[in-house]
RNA sequence: GCGCCAGUGGCGGAAUGGUAGACGCGCUGGUCUUAGGAACCAGUGGGCAACCGUGGGGGUUCGAGUCCCUCCUGGCGCACCA
């Protein structure tokens, strides 16, 4: 049986039109897929649509259409565009996440997750995007702003559904090491996001028997230097000592500080006992304490923490040095000998940490603690165009997650989208229902699932998109993981982390044997293009710009135009080129060549007119080559063709597709230089076969016209004897500097070649009357003569 | 601030520690033309030369673009993570 290869490109959001970024992404995948098919592998290469999401709702309002109609017609159009690209895709595996046939099985998975304790509901302080009127996951908040709207995110308490991704924090972290074929960069980003840190949780007793305060620290060795406690404004202790009005006032005060990192604090009227010393230390509410990390509370050790130091200076709190260092180095956060700490004096950091944790363990005042930055994944979205969450609520506020037999919960078509917010909430005829089990009046959950849930398992559904359950475990075990997953780096955390979590959760629920969904990840670079502006800072499309005497001006008006840097193609900067136009002008093969030729696929590619034109010239040249009158090849040609096959294969496998293009130029440069127009059917067929993954249209049509064949046979097997030249050019160095290059046979004898070398004038002159002390002979590679 | 990655001709980029600049673009000169978004030929790192050249400085090595240390510059990510 032939080995399977699952090659997948990230499926697109059906925004209406494909853009050059898609083209590059899908061409890279297509080259791989076509190569593996020629190799005889059982290739899975599906395509689908990430079809739920907010743009559909916005477009619906703007164009007075329906999200579903808008989405489906976009899919239709984009599918046509993709087909025009003639990609070798398994269209029979196609899925769209907004189809009932997809999301009803997602509802099953939700029930599975719930039953496994991995989906739960809680009141939570959430990120509220006031523009989109919906909750955002932590991952979707960037610099305190919504990832799509850029609006300042508000904090709100709402009852929300969560997936317990934190259960898998440790495994998600350690398994990164198994992902040898992922870019280090992505792994580092995920590692930072998971944010594991080891330390201790310490109990601080609040004075006057008013309870305890838990504090997480990575530096329990500095506990003797603690001179204050600081808690976040959202810490529960705050509401015990202050009324809502004053809390609100403090929040406003903190808000005013805003993005600059000034530290301010409000002293509470209570104190904490130091866990080791007979003294009380003050408690502050401080703006720099994060409420979503650790316990939302810290102990301040100004001697050995920069932030605490700054705070202590501002509020005249004592600074106690407990790690040996120069006073001028304070605050000193490094390692060192512990001082001024009765139990720990003289110890180094690690030993001190061990000892103090032991001590706390014994007296019950603390313990070792591993803390993760990652939070559970909030999946509720207050939106219409998403997968309904299969839950109903009763009048008493209790809820029930539906049985699988009660599915699907279909999204109603007939809704009003005019007003802001969630259309499902206003759709009473849908929302109100009768619970079939209890016969009681019930209300459907009106939140829908984050669309990142949709994309967390689509690669599994592709295995069988018609199955009447989410997937077949046997098939999953056989066909997953995805062998090559190709897409943009922008998904380094969100989509890729969620998918990894889903795979692990489903593995545990269904007893699957797959730990990771994507064996190899390849992140392709973006496409950039020069930008042009008028003096009024108006963006101008590149095709409107003409150059005369090194002056840029606008074609129609003659306005002076300034050329800007090459930036990521975007509609707002007007520096996009439309795939349809390019395909019409240059054809599929030239477009494919350009997508991979000018820079390595993982780096950015600058769009240039010269680039696409020279790609077209190459395809023309190949066509011309094969139209010439034939003549005979010789052994050397055979060797060069063999080398070509070998290089192309190596370069496809390592995603060095730019080098594949160089290989194509090299072989045709050689053949034309020697005026060899291949007579040998075998050799020209070999060349055409190797061209097929990259230039499918041209190579197929040549295959047909030259050999009357409709398809290619297998990828050529390489004859290694032909690969290595018997004659080689051997560089000769003296003292490590290149002097000359001699031609010799492979496997020469050292003595013999030296005899010949010493005869050369260049060498004799260099050696002069110096003594040769050593000869470095790296067989078939280089000879280095060392003189005294 | 922390972390990661990268600095090679005019430009994009090649080089398992072993001939730096493959291949392409651009440029220069030429050829051919029913004049093209051609095609073909020659050349193209610097320097008159010996030689010098992979961001700067040091090191390891017979030999460094490649490995180590250090600094500089640029990009990306994270960012008060206790």
GROMACS .gro file of N, CA and C (backbone and C1' of nucleotides) in nm, chain A residues 185 188-189 197 216-218 261 263 288-290 293 298 307 373 586 598-600 603 610 613-614 617 624 658-659 662 665-666 669 673 729 731 733 737-738 741 766 776 778 781-782 784 786, chain B residues 1-8 11-16 18-20 22-26 36-43 50-53 61-64 75-82:
model
  460
  185UNK      N    1   1.027   2.961   1.575
  185UNK     CA    2   0.960   3.086   1.609
  185UNK      C    3   0.819   3.062   1.662
  188UNK      N    4   0.830   2.898   2.000
  188UNK     CA    5   0.864   2.994   2.106
  188UNK      C    6   0.743   3.079   2.143
  189UNK      N    7   0.669   3.121   2.041
  189UNK     CA    8   0.553   3.204   2.068
  189UNK      C    9   0.450   3.127   2.152
  197UNK      N   10   0.558   2.911   3.483
  197UNK     CA   11   0.665   2.948   3.576
  197UNK      C   12   0.649   2.874   3.708
  216UNK      N   13   0.123   3.429   4.461
  216UNK     CA   14   0.216   3.349   4.383
  216UNK      C   15   0.345   3.428   4.361
  217UNK      N   16   0.456   3.359   4.378
  217UNK     CA   17   0.585   3.424   4.354
  217UNK      C   18   0.683   3.323   4.294
  218UNK      N   19   0.773   3.373   4.208
  218UNK     CA   20   0.879   3.286   4.158
  218UNK      C   21   1.004   3.305   4.242
  261UNK      N   22   0.329   5.364   3.202
  261UNK     CA   23   0.334   5.264   3.307
  261UNK      C   24   0.358   5.322   3.445
  263UNK      N   25   0.320   5.390   3.815
  263UNK     CA   26   0.261   5.301   3.915
  263UNK      C   27   0.191   5.384   4.021
  288UNK      N   28  -0.054   4.822   3.884
  288UNK     CA   29   0.035   4.738   3.803
  288UNK      C   30   0.022   4.589   3.834
  289UNK      N   31  -0.069   4.556   3.926
  289UNK     CA   32  -0.088   4.413   3.954
  289UNK      C   33  -0.195   4.357   3.859
  290UNK      N   34  -0.156   4.252   3.788
  290UNK     CA   35  -0.247   4.193   3.689
  290UNK      C   36  -0.352   4.109   3.760
  293UNK      N   37  -0.335   3.704   3.631
  293UNK     CA   38  -0.213   3.624   3.642
  293UNK      C   39  -0.192   3.588   3.788
  298UNK      N   40   0.048   4.032   4.487
  298UNK     CA   41   0.192   4.009   4.495
  298UNK      C   42   0.243   4.054   4.632
  307UNK      N   43   0.989   4.670   3.957
  307UNK     CA   44   0.856   4.732   3.970
  307UNK      C   45   0.825   4.766   4.114
  373UNK      N   46   0.042   3.105   3.247
  373UNK     CA   47  -0.018   3.230   3.204
  373UNK      C   48  -0.147   3.205   3.126
  586UNK      N   49  -0.094   3.660  -1.780
  586UNK     CA   50   0.030   3.582  -1.783
  586UNK      C   51   0.008   3.431  -1.781
  598UNK      N   52   1.114   3.436  -0.658
  598UNK     CA   53   1.202   3.546  -0.620
  598UNK      C   54   1.254   3.546  -0.478
  599UNK      N   55   1.189   3.472  -0.389
  599UNK     CA   56   1.246   3.458  -0.255
  599UNK      C   57   1.201   3.324  -0.197
  600UNK      N   58   1.269   3.275  -0.096
  600UNK     CA   59   1.230   3.148  -0.036
  600UNK      C   60   1.087   3.159   0.016
  603UNK      N   61   0.987   3.347   0.329
  603UNK     CA   62   1.014   3.490   0.340
  603UNK      C   63   0.917   3.571   0.256
  610UNK      N   64   0.870   4.324  -1.333
  610UNK     CA   65   0.980   4.250  -1.395
  610UNK      C   66   0.976   4.103  -1.356
  613UNK      N   67   0.699   3.921  -1.537
  613UNK     CA   68   0.732   3.915  -1.680
  613UNK      C   69   0.841   3.812  -1.706
  614UNK      N   70   0.943   3.808  -1.621
  614UNK     CA   71   1.050   3.713  -1.649
  614UNK      C   72   1.003   3.570  -1.624
  617UNK      N   73   0.853   3.490  -1.944
  617UNK     CA   74   0.958   3.463  -2.041
  617UNK      C   75   1.013   3.321  -2.028
  624UNK      N   76   0.937   2.715  -2.641
  624UNK     CA   77   1.019   2.730  -2.760
  624UNK      C   78   1.122   2.619  -2.771
  658UNK      N   79   1.221   2.824  -0.447
  658UNK     CA   80   1.296   2.921  -0.527
  658UNK      C   81   1.415   2.855  -0.595
  659UNK      N   82   1.472   2.755  -0.526
  659UNK     CA   83   1.586   2.685  -0.585
  659UNK      C   84   1.540   2.592  -0.697
  662UNK      N   85   1.554   2.795  -0.995
  662UNK     CA   86   1.693   2.808  -1.039
  662UNK      C   87   1.739   2.681  -1.110
  665UNK      N   88   1.613   2.692  -1.468
  665UNK     CA   89   1.697   2.779  -1.550
  665UNK      C   90   1.829   2.710  -1.582
  666UNK      N   91   1.887   2.645  -1.481
  666UNK     CA   92   2.019   2.583  -1.499
  666UNK      C   93   2.015   2.476  -1.608
  669UNK      N   94   1.957   2.646  -1.950
  669UNK     CA   95   2.079   2.719  -1.988
  669UNK      C   96   2.181   2.622  -2.046
  673UNK      N   97   2.287   2.612  -2.435
  673UNK     CA   98   2.426   2.648  -2.457
  673UNK      C   99   2.493   2.544  -2.546
  729UNK      N  100   3.667   1.911  -1.039
  729UNK     CA  101   3.757   2.025  -1.031
  729UNK      C  102   3.801   2.037  -0.888
  731UNK      N  103   4.003   2.226  -0.602
  731UNK     CA  104   4.070   2.350  -0.562
  731UNK      C  105   4.199   2.321  -0.485
  733UNK      N  106   4.479   2.492  -0.237
  733UNK     CA  107   4.508   2.607  -0.152
  733UNK      C  108   4.651   2.600  -0.101
  737UNK      N  109   4.458   2.958   0.132
  737UNK     CA  110   4.412   3.052   0.030
  737UNK      C  111   4.411   2.985  -0.105
  738UNK      N  112   4.306   3.010  -0.180
  738UNK     CA  113   4.290   2.945  -0.309
  738UNK      C  114   4.397   2.994  -0.407
  741UNK      N  115   4.279   2.582  -0.953
  741UNK     CA  116   4.187   2.469  -0.956
  741UNK      C  117   4.238   2.373  -1.063
  766UNK      N  118   5.468   3.026  -0.537
  766UNK     CA  119   5.413   3.051  -0.403
  766UNK      C  120   5.495   2.981  -0.296
  776UNK      N  121   4.690   1.897   0.367
  776UNK     CA  122   4.554   1.860   0.404
  776UNK      C  123   4.486   1.816   0.277
  778UNK      N  124   4.140   1.669   0.164
  778UNK     CA  125   4.003   1.622   0.186
  778UNK      C  126   3.961   1.561   0.053
  781UNK      N  127   3.760   1.693  -0.248
  781UNK     CA  128   3.705   1.824  -0.210
  781UNK      C  129   3.808   1.935  -0.226
  782UNK      N  130   3.923   1.916  -0.163
  782UNK     CA  131   4.019   2.024  -0.160
  782UNK      C  132   4.156   1.975  -0.116
  784UNK      N  133   4.504   2.141   0.060
  784UNK     CA  134   4.560   2.261   0.123
  784UNK      C  135   4.704   2.232   0.161
  786UNK      N  136   5.039   2.336   0.348
  786UNK     CA  137   5.082   2.421   0.460
  786UNK      C  138   5.233   2.435   0.457
  789G        P  139   1.635   4.872   2.639
  789G      O5'  140   1.559   4.770   2.735
  789G      C5'  141   1.622   4.726   2.856
  789G      C4'  142   1.526   4.634   2.925
  789G      C3'  143   1.523   4.492   2.870
  789G      O3'  144   1.622   4.413   2.931
  789G      C1'  145   1.302   4.575   2.890
  790C        P  146   1.716   4.317   2.840
  790C      O5'  147   1.619   4.193   2.823
  790C      C5'  148   1.581   4.115   2.936
  790C      C4'  149   1.472   4.018   2.897
  790C      C3'  150   1.502   3.933   2.775
  790C      O3'  151   1.587   3.824   2.803
  790C      C1'  152   1.284   4.021   2.756
  791G        P  153   1.692   3.776   2.690
  791G      O5'  154   1.597   3.700   2.589
  791G      C5'  155   1.527   3.583   2.631
  791G      C4'  156   1.428   3.542   2.525
  791G      C3'  157   1.487   3.520   2.386
  791G      O3'  158   1.550   3.395   2.375
  791G      C1'  159   1.290   3.649   2.367
  792C        P  160   1.675   3.382   2.274
  792C      O5'  161   1.604   3.374   2.132
  792C      C5'  162   1.516   3.265   2.100
  792C      C4'  163   1.439   3.297   1.975
  792C      C3'  164   1.524   3.320   1.851
  792C      O3'  165   1.568   3.200   1.792
  792C      C1'  166   1.359   3.490   1.864
  793C        P  167   1.713   3.200   1.715
  793C      O5'  168   1.680   3.279   1.580
  793C      C5'  169   1.586   3.228   1.487
  793C      C4'  170   1.555   3.331   1.383
  793C      C3'  171   1.674   3.382   1.302
  793C      O3'  172   1.716   3.292   1.203
  793C      C1'  173   1.538   3.564   1.366
  794A        P  174   1.871   3.292   1.155
  794A      O5'  175   1.882   3.432   1.079
  794A      C5'  176   1.811   3.451   0.957
  794A      C4'  177   1.814   3.596   0.918
  794A      C3'  178   1.951   3.652   0.884
  794A      O3'  179   1.990   3.612   0.754
  794A      C1'  180   1.830   3.807   1.017
  795G        P  181   2.141   3.638   0.703
  795G      O5'  182   2.126   3.789   0.659
  795G      C5'  183   2.237   3.860   0.622
  795G      C4'  184   2.207   4.007   0.624
  795G      C3'  185   2.332   4.087   0.595
  795G      O3'  186   2.303   4.201   0.518
  795G      C1'  187   2.253   4.135   0.814
  796U        P  188   2.294   4.185   0.362
  796U      O5'  189   2.414   4.087   0.327
  796U      C5'  190   2.548   4.132   0.340
  796U      C4'  191   2.638   4.048   0.254
  796U      C3'  192   2.620   4.069   0.105
  796U      O3'  193   2.696   4.181   0.061
  796U      C1'  194   2.630   3.836   0.152
  799C        P  195   2.226   4.655  -0.317
  799C      O5'  196   2.091   4.598  -0.382
  799C      C5'  197   1.967   4.665  -0.363
  799C      C4'  198   1.857   4.587  -0.431
  799C      C3'  199   1.838   4.445  -0.382
  799C      O3'  200   1.763   4.439  -0.262
  799C      C1'  201   1.841   4.444  -0.618
  800G        P  202   1.786   4.319  -0.160
  800G      O5'  203   1.711   4.199  -0.232
  800G      C5'  204   1.570   4.206  -0.252
  800G      C4'  205   1.523   4.080  -0.319
  800G      C3'  206   1.565   3.952  -0.252
  800G      O3'  207   1.484   3.923  -0.139
  800G      C1'  208   1.597   3.933  -0.485
  801G        P  209   1.539   3.833  -0.023
  801G      O5'  210   1.565   3.697  -0.098
  801G      C5'  211   1.669   3.609  -0.057
  801G      C4'  212   1.708   3.526  -0.176
  801G      C3'  213   1.814   3.422  -0.148
  801G      O3'  214   1.749   3.300  -0.117
  801G      C1'  215   1.885   3.558  -0.327
  802A        P  216   1.813   3.196  -0.023
  802A      O5'  217   1.889   3.102  -0.125
  802A      C5'  218   2.017   3.134  -0.160
  802A      C4'  219   2.069   3.036  -0.257
  802A      C3'  220   2.166   2.939  -0.192
  802A      O3'  221   2.099   2.820  -0.163
  802A      C1'  222   2.274   3.063  -0.362
  803A        P  223   2.143   2.738  -0.037
  803A      O5'  224   2.292   2.702  -0.079
  803A      C5'  225   2.377   2.654   0.017
  803A      C4'  226   2.517   2.648  -0.036
  803A      C3'  227   2.620   2.653   0.077
  803A      O3'  228   2.653   2.522   0.121
  803A      C1'  229   2.666   2.825  -0.076
  804U        P  230   2.536   2.443   0.203
  804U      O5'  231   2.615   2.378   0.325
  804U      C5'  232   2.665   2.248   0.311
  804U      C4'  233   2.611   2.158   0.420
  804U      C3'  234   2.704   2.145   0.540
  804U      O3'  235   2.676   2.244   0.639
  804U      C1'  236   2.661   1.932   0.455
  806G        P  237   3.184   2.337   0.393
  806G      O5'  238   3.304   2.365   0.296
  806G      C5'  239   3.354   2.497   0.282
  806G      C4'  240   3.472   2.494   0.189
  806G      C3'  241   3.453   2.408   0.065
  806G      O3'  242   3.522   2.471  -0.042
  806G      C1'  243   3.634   2.325   0.191
  807U        P  244   3.446   2.571  -0.135
  807U      O5'  245   3.561   2.594  -0.242
  807U      C5'  246   3.684   2.653  -0.206
  807U      C4'  247   3.720   2.755  -0.311
  807U      C3'  248   3.612   2.862  -0.336
  807U      O3'  249   3.678   2.983  -0.367
  807U      C1'  250   3.652   2.743  -0.535
  808A        P  251   3.692   3.090  -0.255
  808A      O5'  252   3.541   3.131  -0.228
  808A      C5'  253   3.469   3.199  -0.327
  808A      C4'  254   3.322   3.184  -0.300
  808A      C3'  255   3.235   3.255  -0.402
  808A      O3'  256   3.206   3.167  -0.508
  808A      C1'  257   3.171   3.318  -0.183
  810A        P  258   2.680   3.383  -0.933
  810A      O5'  259   2.622   3.243  -0.983
  810A      C5'  260   2.704   3.127  -0.981
  810A      C4'  261   2.619   3.004  -0.960
  810A      C3'  262   2.487   3.003  -1.036
  810A      O3'  263   2.505   2.956  -1.169
  810A      C1'  264   2.448   2.942  -0.812
  811C        P  265   2.459   3.041  -1.291
  811C      O5'  266   2.305   3.064  -1.260
  811C      C5'  267   2.211   2.958  -1.277
  811C      C4'  268   2.076   3.000  -1.225
  811C      C3'  269   2.028   3.137  -1.271
  811C      O3'  270   1.977   3.136  -1.402
  811C      C1'  271   1.995   3.122  -1.040
  812G        P  272   1.995   3.264  -1.494
  812G      O5'  273   1.889   3.362  -1.429
  812G      C5'  274   1.750   3.331  -1.433
  812G      C4'  275   1.673   3.424  -1.344
  812G      C3'  276   1.680   3.571  -1.380
  812G      O3'  277   1.594   3.604  -1.486
  812G      C1'  278   1.712   3.546  -1.148
  813C        P  279   1.633   3.721  -1.583
  813C      O5'  280   1.607   3.850  -1.493
  813C      C5'  281   1.475   3.881  -1.450
  813C      C4'  282   1.480   3.997  -1.354
  813C      C3'  283   1.539   4.126  -1.409
  813C      O3'  284   1.446   4.197  -1.489
  813C      C1'  285   1.627   4.085  -1.195
  814G        P  286   1.499   4.274  -1.620
  814G      O5'  287   1.594   4.386  -1.558
  814G      C5'  288   1.539   4.492  -1.481
  814G      C4'  289   1.650   4.572  -1.417
  814G      C3'  290   1.751   4.630  -1.515
  814G      O3'  291   1.706   4.753  -1.570
  814G      C1'  292   1.866   4.521  -1.340
  824G        P  293   0.620   4.695  -3.128
  824G      O5'  294   0.659   4.557  -3.060
  824G      C5'  295   0.577   4.439  -3.076
  824G      C4'  296   0.620   4.335  -2.976
  824G      C3'  297   0.659   4.395  -2.841
  824G      O3'  298   0.548   4.402  -2.754
  824G      C1'  299   0.836   4.263  -2.921
  825G        P  300   0.522   4.529  -2.674
  825G      O5'  301   0.545   4.490  -2.523
  825G      C5'  302   0.651   4.545  -2.442
  825G      C4'  303   0.690   4.441  -2.342
  825G      C3'  304   0.738   4.311  -2.405
  825G      O3'  305   0.873   4.314  -2.439
  825G      C1'  306   0.572   4.270  -2.236
  826A        P  307   1.004   4.303  -2.338
  826A      O5'  308   1.097   4.248  -2.454
  826A      C5'  309   1.151   4.119  -2.444
  826A      C4'  310   1.073   4.022  -2.532
  826A      C3'  311   1.155   3.899  -2.569
  826A      O3'  312   1.142   3.799  -2.471
  826A      C1'  313   1.063   3.995  -2.763
  827A        P  314   1.276   3.742  -2.406
  827A      O5'  315   1.347   3.676  -2.533
  827A      C5'  316   1.292   3.562  -2.594
  827A      C4'  317   1.370   3.529  -2.718
  827A      C3'  318   1.521   3.520  -2.699
  827A      O3'  319   1.559   3.394  -2.648
  827A      C1'  320   1.475   3.654  -2.886
  828C        P  321   1.684   3.381  -2.553
  828C      O5'  322   1.806   3.400  -2.655
  828C      C5'  323   1.828   3.306  -2.758
  828C      C4'  324   1.935   3.356  -2.850
  828C      C3'  325   2.067   3.393  -2.783
  828C      O3'  326   2.147   3.278  -2.759
  828C      C1'  327   2.006   3.566  -2.929
  829C        P  328   2.239   3.272  -2.631
  829C      O5'  329   2.363   3.362  -2.674
  829C      C5'  330   2.446   3.323  -2.784
  829C      C4'  331   2.548   3.429  -2.810
  829C      C3'  332   2.626   3.476  -2.687
  829C      O3'  333   2.729   3.387  -2.653
  829C      C1'  334   2.558   3.663  -2.813
  830A        P  335   2.771   3.370  -2.500
  830A      O5'  336   2.847   3.507  -2.473
  830A      C5'  337   2.974   3.531  -2.534
  830A      C4'  338   3.020   3.671  -2.501
  830A      C3'  339   3.026   3.705  -2.352
  830A      O3'  340   3.138   3.651  -2.287
  830A      C1'  341   2.926   3.884  -2.471
  831G        P  342   3.130   3.610  -2.133
  831G      O5'  343   3.120   3.751  -2.060
  831G      C5'  344   3.231   3.839  -2.062
  831G      C4'  345   3.192   3.975  -2.014
  831G      C3'  346   3.147   3.985  -1.869
  831G      O3'  347   3.255   3.979  -1.780
  831G      C1'  348   3.006   4.117  -2.007
  838A        P  349   4.640   4.113  -0.978
  838A      O5'  350   4.732   4.052  -0.863
  838A      C5'  351   4.870   4.029  -0.884
  838A      C4'  352   4.952   4.090  -0.773
  838A      C3'  353   4.905   4.052  -0.633
  838A      O3'  354   4.954   3.925  -0.595
  838A      C1'  355   4.952   4.284  -0.645
  839C        P  356   4.864   3.831  -0.510
  839C      O5'  357   4.850   3.913  -0.376
  839C      C5'  358   4.729   3.911  -0.301
  839C      C4'  359   4.683   4.052  -0.276
  839C      C3'  360   4.552   4.062  -0.201
  839C      O3'  361   4.574   4.055  -0.061
  839C      C1'  362   4.541   4.199  -0.393
  840C        P  363   4.471   3.981   0.028
  840C      O5'  364   4.348   4.083   0.026
  840C      C5'  365   4.366   4.217   0.073
  840C      C4'  366   4.238   4.294   0.053
  840C      C3'  367   4.113   4.224   0.102
  840C      O3'  368   4.100   4.235   0.243
  840C      C1'  369   4.073   4.314  -0.113
  841G        P  370   4.004   4.138   0.322
  841G      O5'  371   3.865   4.205   0.290
  841G      C5'  372   3.753   4.126   0.291
  841G      C4'  373   3.646   4.187   0.206
  841G      C3'  374   3.526   4.095   0.197
  841G      O3'  375   3.439   4.126   0.304
  841G      C1'  376   3.599   4.149  -0.021
  849U        P  377   4.300   2.634   1.757
  849U      O5'  378   4.252   2.588   1.612
  849U      C5'  379   4.181   2.465   1.596
  849U      C4'  380   4.138   2.451   1.452
  849U      C3'  381   4.250   2.469   1.350
  849U      O3'  382   4.327   2.351   1.336
  849U      C1'  383   4.057   2.589   1.281
  850C        P  384   4.485   2.364   1.315
  850C      O5'  385   4.501   2.421   1.168
  850C      C5'  386   4.630   2.461   1.119
  850C      C4'  387   4.621   2.487   0.972
  850C      C3'  388   4.502   2.571   0.928
  850C      O3'  389   4.529   2.708   0.941
  850C      C1'  390   4.516   2.380   0.790
  851G        P  391   4.419   2.804   0.998
  851G      O5'  392   4.305   2.795   0.888
  851G      C5'  393   4.329   2.856   0.761
  851G      C4'  394   4.217   2.825   0.666
  851G      C3'  395   4.078   2.863   0.715
  851G      O3'  396   4.054   3.001   0.692
  851G      C1'  397   4.073   2.645   0.624
  852A        P  398   3.960   3.079   0.786
  852A      O5'  399   3.816   3.012   0.765
  852A      C5'  400   3.748   3.019   0.640
  852A      C4'  401   3.606   3.064   0.662
  852A      C3'  402   3.593   3.206   0.715
  852A      O3'  403   3.470   3.261   0.668
  852A      C1'  404   3.504   3.058   0.872
  863G        P  405   1.295   4.809   1.180
  863G      O5'  406   1.245   4.660   1.161
  863G      C5'  407   1.200   4.616   1.033
  863G      C4'  408   1.175   4.467   1.036
  863G      C3'  409   1.075   4.420   1.141
  863G      O3'  410   0.942   4.438   1.098
  863G      C1'  411   1.266   4.282   1.150
  864C        P  412   0.827   4.466   1.207
  864C      O5'  413   0.808   4.323   1.272
  864C      C5'  414   0.755   4.215   1.194
  864C      C4'  415   0.770   4.087   1.270
  864C      C3'  416   0.702   4.084   1.406
  864C      O3'  417   0.562   4.065   1.397
  864C      C1'  418   0.919   3.995   1.427
  865G        P  419   0.467   4.134   1.506
  865G      O5'  420   0.484   4.038   1.630
  865G      C5'  421   0.454   3.900   1.618
  865G      C4'  422   0.509   3.826   1.737
  865G      C3'  423   0.465   3.878   1.873
  865G      O3'  424   0.335   3.838   1.907
  865G      C1'  425   0.697   3.836   1.876
  866C        P  426   0.242   3.939   1.992
  866C      O5'  427   0.308   3.928   2.137
  866C      C5'  428   0.309   3.802   2.206
  866C      C4'  429   0.391   3.815   2.331
  866C      C3'  430   0.354   3.928   2.424
  866C      O3'  431   0.236   3.904   2.500
  866C      C1'  432   0.588   3.921   2.401
  867A        P  433   0.140   4.031   2.528
  867A      O5'  434   0.233   4.126   2.618
  867A      C5'  435   0.273   4.082   2.745
  867A      C4'  436   0.391   4.162   2.791
  867A      C3'  437   0.360   4.300   2.846
  867A      O3'  438   0.305   4.290   2.974
  867A      C1'  439   0.558   4.306   2.715
  868C        P  440   0.239   4.419   3.042
  868C      O5'  441   0.320   4.408   3.176
  868C      C5'  442   0.461   4.387   3.171
  868C      C4'  443   0.520   4.419   3.306
  868C      C3'  444   0.460   4.336   3.417
  868C      O3'  445   0.562   4.292   3.505
  868C      C1'  446   0.435   4.568   3.461
  869C        P  447   0.652   4.168   3.458
  869C      O5'  448   0.556   4.043   3.463
  869C      C5'  449   0.521   3.986   3.588
  869C      C4'  450   0.481   3.841   3.567
  869C      C3'  451   0.578   3.766   3.475
  869C      O3'  452   0.601   3.638   3.524
  869C      C1'  453   0.358   3.766   3.382
  870A        P  454   0.673   3.566   3.607
  870A      O5'  455   0.696   3.655   3.736
  870A      C5'  456   0.676   3.598   3.860
  870A      C4'  457   0.680   3.701   3.966
  870A      C3'  458   0.598   3.667   4.090
  870A      O3'  459   0.668   3.581   4.176
  870A      C1'  460   0.556   3.890   4.028
   0.00000   0.00000   0.00000
